[in-house]
Short mmCIF file of C-alpha atoms and ligand atoms in Angstrom, two decimals:
data_model
loop_
_atom_site.label_atom_id
_atom_site.label_comp_id
_atom_site.label_asym_id
_atom_site.label_seq_id
_atom_site.Cartn_x
_atom_site.Cartn_y
_atom_site.Cartn_z
CA MET A 814 34.95 122.79 90.83
CA ARG A 815 33.86 125.76 88.73
CA SER A 816 34.12 126.12 84.99
CA ARG A 817 37.57 127.30 84.06
CA SER A 818 39.92 127.82 81.20
CA ALA A 819 43.59 126.85 81.24
CA ASN A 820 46.52 126.96 78.85
CA ARG A 821 48.69 123.89 78.59
CA SER A 822 51.75 123.26 76.49
CA GLY A 823 52.46 119.60 75.89
CA ILE A 824 53.12 116.70 73.55
CA VAL A 825 50.32 114.58 72.09
CA ILE A 826 51.00 111.03 73.31
CA ARG A 827 47.64 109.49 72.40
CA ARG A 828 45.03 110.41 69.80
CA ARG A 829 41.72 108.77 69.08
CA VAL A 830 38.89 109.80 66.75
CA THR A 831 35.37 108.92 67.88
CA PRO A 832 32.58 107.90 65.45
CA ALA A 833 31.07 111.35 66.03
CA GLY A 834 34.21 112.99 64.63
CA ASP A 835 35.58 114.20 67.97
CA ILE A 836 39.29 113.89 68.64
CA ILE A 837 40.28 112.70 72.10
CA VAL A 838 43.89 113.49 72.89
CA THR A 839 46.20 112.86 75.80
CA LEU A 840 48.90 115.46 76.30
CA LEU A 841 52.01 115.01 78.38
CA THR A 842 52.81 118.43 79.85
CA PRO A 843 55.30 119.69 82.46
CA GLN A 844 52.28 119.95 84.81
CA GLY A 845 51.29 116.30 84.22
CA LYS A 846 49.14 114.30 81.86
CA VAL A 847 45.93 115.84 80.53
CA LYS A 848 43.14 114.23 78.54
CA ALA A 849 40.89 116.46 76.47
CA ILE A 850 38.36 116.39 73.66
CA ALA A 851 38.18 118.49 70.52
CA ARG A 852 34.49 118.29 69.60
CA GLY A 853 33.98 117.87 65.88
CA GLY A 854 37.75 118.27 65.62
CA VAL A 855 38.18 115.92 62.68
CA ARG A 856 36.50 118.41 60.37
CA GLY A 857 38.40 121.52 61.47
CA GLN A 858 41.82 123.07 61.72
CA LEU A 859 42.55 121.28 64.98
CA SER A 860 42.75 117.96 63.19
CA SER A 861 46.23 118.45 61.73
CA ARG A 862 47.53 120.22 64.83
CA LEU A 863 46.48 117.55 67.29
CA ASN A 864 48.62 114.88 65.68
CA LEU A 865 50.61 112.28 67.55
CA PHE A 866 53.98 113.61 68.82
CA HIS A 867 53.14 117.23 68.03
CA HIS A 868 54.08 119.75 70.70
CA VAL A 869 51.04 121.99 71.02
CA GLY A 870 49.89 124.90 73.09
CA ALA A 871 46.25 124.22 73.88
CA GLN A 872 43.55 126.28 75.49
CA LEU A 873 41.40 123.91 77.52
CA TYR A 874 38.02 124.52 79.08
CA GLN A 875 36.80 122.41 81.97
CA THR A 876 33.21 122.38 83.22
CA PRO A 877 32.06 120.56 86.35
CA GLN A 878 29.59 118.49 84.30
CA ALA A 879 32.08 117.05 81.82
CA ASP A 880 34.68 114.38 82.49
CA LEU A 881 36.98 115.70 79.80
CA ALA A 882 38.28 119.18 79.27
CA THR A 883 37.43 120.67 75.88
CA VAL A 884 40.14 121.84 73.51
CA GLN A 885 39.09 125.32 72.44
CA GLN A 886 42.20 126.24 70.51
CA ALA A 887 45.54 124.66 69.74
CA VAL A 888 48.66 126.07 68.16
CA LEU A 889 51.57 124.01 66.93
CA GLU A 890 54.67 124.79 68.98
CA GLY A 891 56.95 122.12 67.57
CA ALA A 892 57.02 119.01 65.43
CA LEU A 893 59.60 116.39 64.56
CA PRO A 894 58.83 115.46 60.94
CA ARG A 895 61.40 112.65 60.84
CA LEU A 896 59.31 110.70 63.35
CA ALA A 897 57.06 109.87 60.39
CA GLU A 898 59.82 107.62 59.00
CA PRO A 899 58.60 104.06 59.63
CA GLU A 900 61.60 102.85 61.66
CA ARG A 901 61.45 105.94 63.88
CA TYR A 902 57.66 106.08 64.14
CA ALA A 903 57.44 102.64 65.77
CA PHE A 904 59.92 103.60 68.50
CA ALA A 905 58.25 106.98 69.12
CA HIS A 906 54.88 105.22 69.40
CA LEU A 907 56.34 102.73 71.84
CA MET A 908 57.70 105.54 74.05
CA ALA A 909 54.33 107.33 73.95
CA GLU A 910 52.51 104.17 75.06
CA LEU A 911 54.98 103.70 77.88
CA ALA A 912 54.71 107.31 79.06
CA ASP A 913 50.92 107.08 78.96
CA ALA A 914 50.99 103.95 81.13
CA LEU A 915 53.59 105.28 83.57
CA PHE A 916 52.30 108.75 84.36
CA GLN A 917 48.91 109.52 85.85
CA GLU A 918 46.60 112.43 85.16
CA GLY A 919 47.13 115.36 87.47
CA GLU A 920 50.53 114.11 88.57
CA PHE A 921 52.95 116.98 88.27
CA SER A 922 56.20 115.93 86.65
CA GLU A 923 58.38 118.34 84.79
CA GLN A 924 61.14 115.74 84.78
CA ALA A 925 58.93 113.18 83.05
CA PHE A 926 58.03 115.72 80.40
CA GLU A 927 61.66 116.67 79.81
CA LEU A 928 62.80 113.06 79.63
CA PHE A 929 60.01 112.12 77.23
CA ALA A 930 60.61 115.17 75.00
CA GLY A 931 64.31 114.27 74.96
CA ALA A 932 63.47 110.70 73.97
CA LEU A 933 61.40 111.88 71.00
CA ARG A 934 64.16 114.26 69.89
CA GLY A 935 66.72 111.46 70.11
CA ILE A 936 64.54 109.03 68.19
CA SER A 937 63.99 111.71 65.55
CA HIS A 938 67.62 112.81 65.15
CA GLN A 939 69.96 109.99 66.12
CA ALA A 940 71.30 107.48 63.60
CA ASP A 941 70.32 104.60 65.91
CA PRO A 942 66.73 105.22 67.06
CA GLU A 943 66.41 101.69 68.43
CA TRP A 944 69.20 102.32 70.91
CA VAL A 945 67.70 105.64 72.02
CA ALA A 946 64.35 103.91 72.61
CA LEU A 947 65.93 101.15 74.73
CA VAL A 948 67.87 103.58 76.89
CA MET A 949 65.02 106.06 77.31
CA SER A 950 62.46 103.35 78.10
CA TYR A 951 64.53 102.27 81.10
CA LYS A 952 65.12 105.88 82.14
CA LEU A 953 61.37 106.62 82.06
CA LEU A 954 60.68 103.45 84.05
CA GLY A 955 63.29 104.47 86.61
CA LEU A 956 61.82 107.95 86.96
CA ALA A 957 58.39 106.42 87.59
CA GLY A 958 59.89 104.17 90.28
CA PHE A 959 60.05 100.91 88.32
CA ILE A 960 63.64 99.72 88.69
CA PRO A 961 64.62 96.15 87.76
CA GLN A 962 66.30 94.21 90.55
CA THR A 963 69.78 93.41 89.26
CA THR A 964 71.89 92.68 92.35
CA ARG A 965 69.96 89.57 93.43
CA CYS A 966 68.36 86.65 91.59
CA ALA A 967 64.67 87.43 91.05
CA ARG A 968 63.74 83.87 92.04
CA CYS A 969 66.04 82.77 94.91
CA GLY A 970 67.77 85.98 95.97
CA ALA A 971 71.33 84.76 95.32
CA PRO A 972 73.77 87.66 94.69
CA GLY A 973 75.31 88.51 91.31
CA PRO A 974 72.73 87.14 88.85
CA SER A 975 73.64 87.34 85.14
CA HIS A 976 71.05 85.22 83.31
CA PRO A 977 67.78 86.30 81.64
CA ASP A 978 64.55 86.05 83.66
CA PRO A 979 62.09 85.06 80.90
CA LEU A 980 59.00 85.64 83.08
CA GLY A 981 59.76 88.90 84.89
CA GLY A 982 62.43 90.59 82.77
CA GLN A 983 64.84 90.87 85.70
CA LEU A 984 67.90 88.65 86.34
CA LEU A 985 68.34 85.06 87.50
CA CYS A 986 71.33 83.22 88.97
CA GLY A 987 72.95 80.29 87.15
CA ALA A 988 71.14 77.74 89.34
CA CYS A 989 67.65 79.15 88.64
CA ALA A 990 68.22 79.98 84.95
CA SER A 991 67.36 77.93 81.88
CA LEU A 992 68.97 80.38 79.43
CA PRO A 993 72.69 81.19 79.00
CA ALA A 994 74.03 84.31 80.77
CA TYR A 995 73.85 87.73 79.09
CA PRO A 996 77.02 88.77 77.25
CA GLU A 997 79.06 91.38 79.13
CA GLU A 998 77.71 94.49 77.34
CA GLY A 999 74.05 93.52 77.68
CA LEU A 1000 74.47 92.66 81.36
CA ASP A 1001 76.26 95.94 82.03
CA PHE A 1002 73.38 97.80 80.34
CA LEU A 1003 70.71 96.11 82.46
CA GLN A 1004 72.68 96.67 85.66
CA ASN A 1005 73.47 100.34 85.09
CA VAL A 1006 71.17 102.05 82.59
CA VAL A 1007 68.75 103.47 85.16
CA ARG A 1008 71.39 105.35 87.15
CA ARG A 1009 73.82 106.15 84.32
CA SER A 1010 73.34 109.45 82.49
CA VAL A 1011 71.49 109.33 79.18
CA ARG A 1012 74.49 110.79 77.39
CA VAL A 1013 76.90 108.11 78.62
CA SER A 1014 74.47 105.31 77.75
CA ILE A 1015 73.77 106.71 74.28
CA GLU A 1016 77.49 106.87 73.54
CA GLU A 1017 78.03 103.22 74.44
CA PRO A 1018 75.50 101.26 72.42
CA VAL A 1019 75.14 97.53 73.05
CA PRO A 1020 75.92 95.53 69.85
CA GLU A 1021 72.80 94.99 67.76
CA GLU A 1022 72.86 91.20 68.04
CA GLN A 1023 72.39 91.50 71.83
CA ARG A 1024 69.37 93.80 71.63
CA PRO A 1025 66.60 91.25 70.97
CA ALA A 1026 67.29 89.79 74.45
CA LEU A 1027 67.18 93.27 76.00
CA TRP A 1028 63.86 94.06 74.31
CA ARG A 1029 62.43 90.77 75.57
CA ALA A 1030 63.53 91.66 79.11
CA LEU A 1031 62.01 95.14 78.81
CA GLU A 1032 58.75 93.79 77.41
CA ARG A 1033 58.44 91.26 80.25
CA PHE A 1034 59.35 93.80 82.91
CA VAL A 1035 56.83 96.36 81.63
CA THR A 1036 54.06 93.79 81.20
CA VAL A 1037 54.52 92.38 84.71
CA GLN A 1038 55.25 95.60 86.61
CA VAL A 1039 53.31 98.28 84.74
CA GLY A 1040 50.70 96.64 82.50
CA GLY A 1041 48.30 98.74 80.43
CA VAL A 1042 50.50 98.93 77.34
CA GLN A 1043 48.09 97.42 74.82
CA SER A 1044 50.05 97.73 71.62
CA TRP A 1045 53.40 97.09 73.30
CA ARG A 1046 53.74 93.57 71.93
CA GLN A 1047 53.37 94.72 68.33
CA LEU A 1048 55.60 97.72 68.81
CA VAL A 1049 58.54 96.16 70.58
CA PRO A 1050 60.90 94.76 67.93
CA HIS A 1051 61.76 91.06 68.07
CA VAL A 1052 58.97 90.38 70.59
CA GLY A 1053 55.73 90.18 68.60
CA ALA A 1054 56.47 86.71 67.25
CA VAL A 1055 57.32 85.16 70.61
CA PRO A 1056 54.43 83.33 72.28
CA ALA A 1057 53.20 84.77 75.61
ZN1 ZN B 1963 68.43 81.97 91.76
#
């Protein structure tokens, strides 16, 4: 591969500052995920532009010798200031971690980019960011091919399971389960969220008291099926305090 320059427009989903003052960012773009380094970036103009959740247009330079492309320039194309609000920030961070774990570098996915950008907008603007994050997490998982089994018991295969699966985050039948069945709304969500449109799901929020169980299921499912979501346990509400 020869040295080359490329322009990419994407959202910063991960940002790390090295001891040398370089900023390493991961961008989710319509052409896939890209990791790049802004050398000495902490001390320059790039620092404030390459912030988490910013939509930036970046000029990247790749040489055959270097693992990472270098960020030569970056312009801010869009930002969602309300994501800085603590209750929204946690959900946006959770979505960014999930997207980073689900999508690989060089994998072209315009749909993933659109879905993720829509998730951030929803978390920024909607009155119920927790609900947006639950819906969009399952939609992102579905797009990446991770779809919970809901028609058969995850342990014995019996049809029509309706109880929580505390190990795998799927569903168990009454005979295999140790926990009571999900209430109707929560069960309907788990069975249908992946194939239902985002708009329909957003308009029919599951009552708040049922959400801790849904988050636990999501956390288990992601941990078992996807892995690689380091801060997931602290970010997912209602889960951090539960022993592994
Ligand atoms: Zn069973």
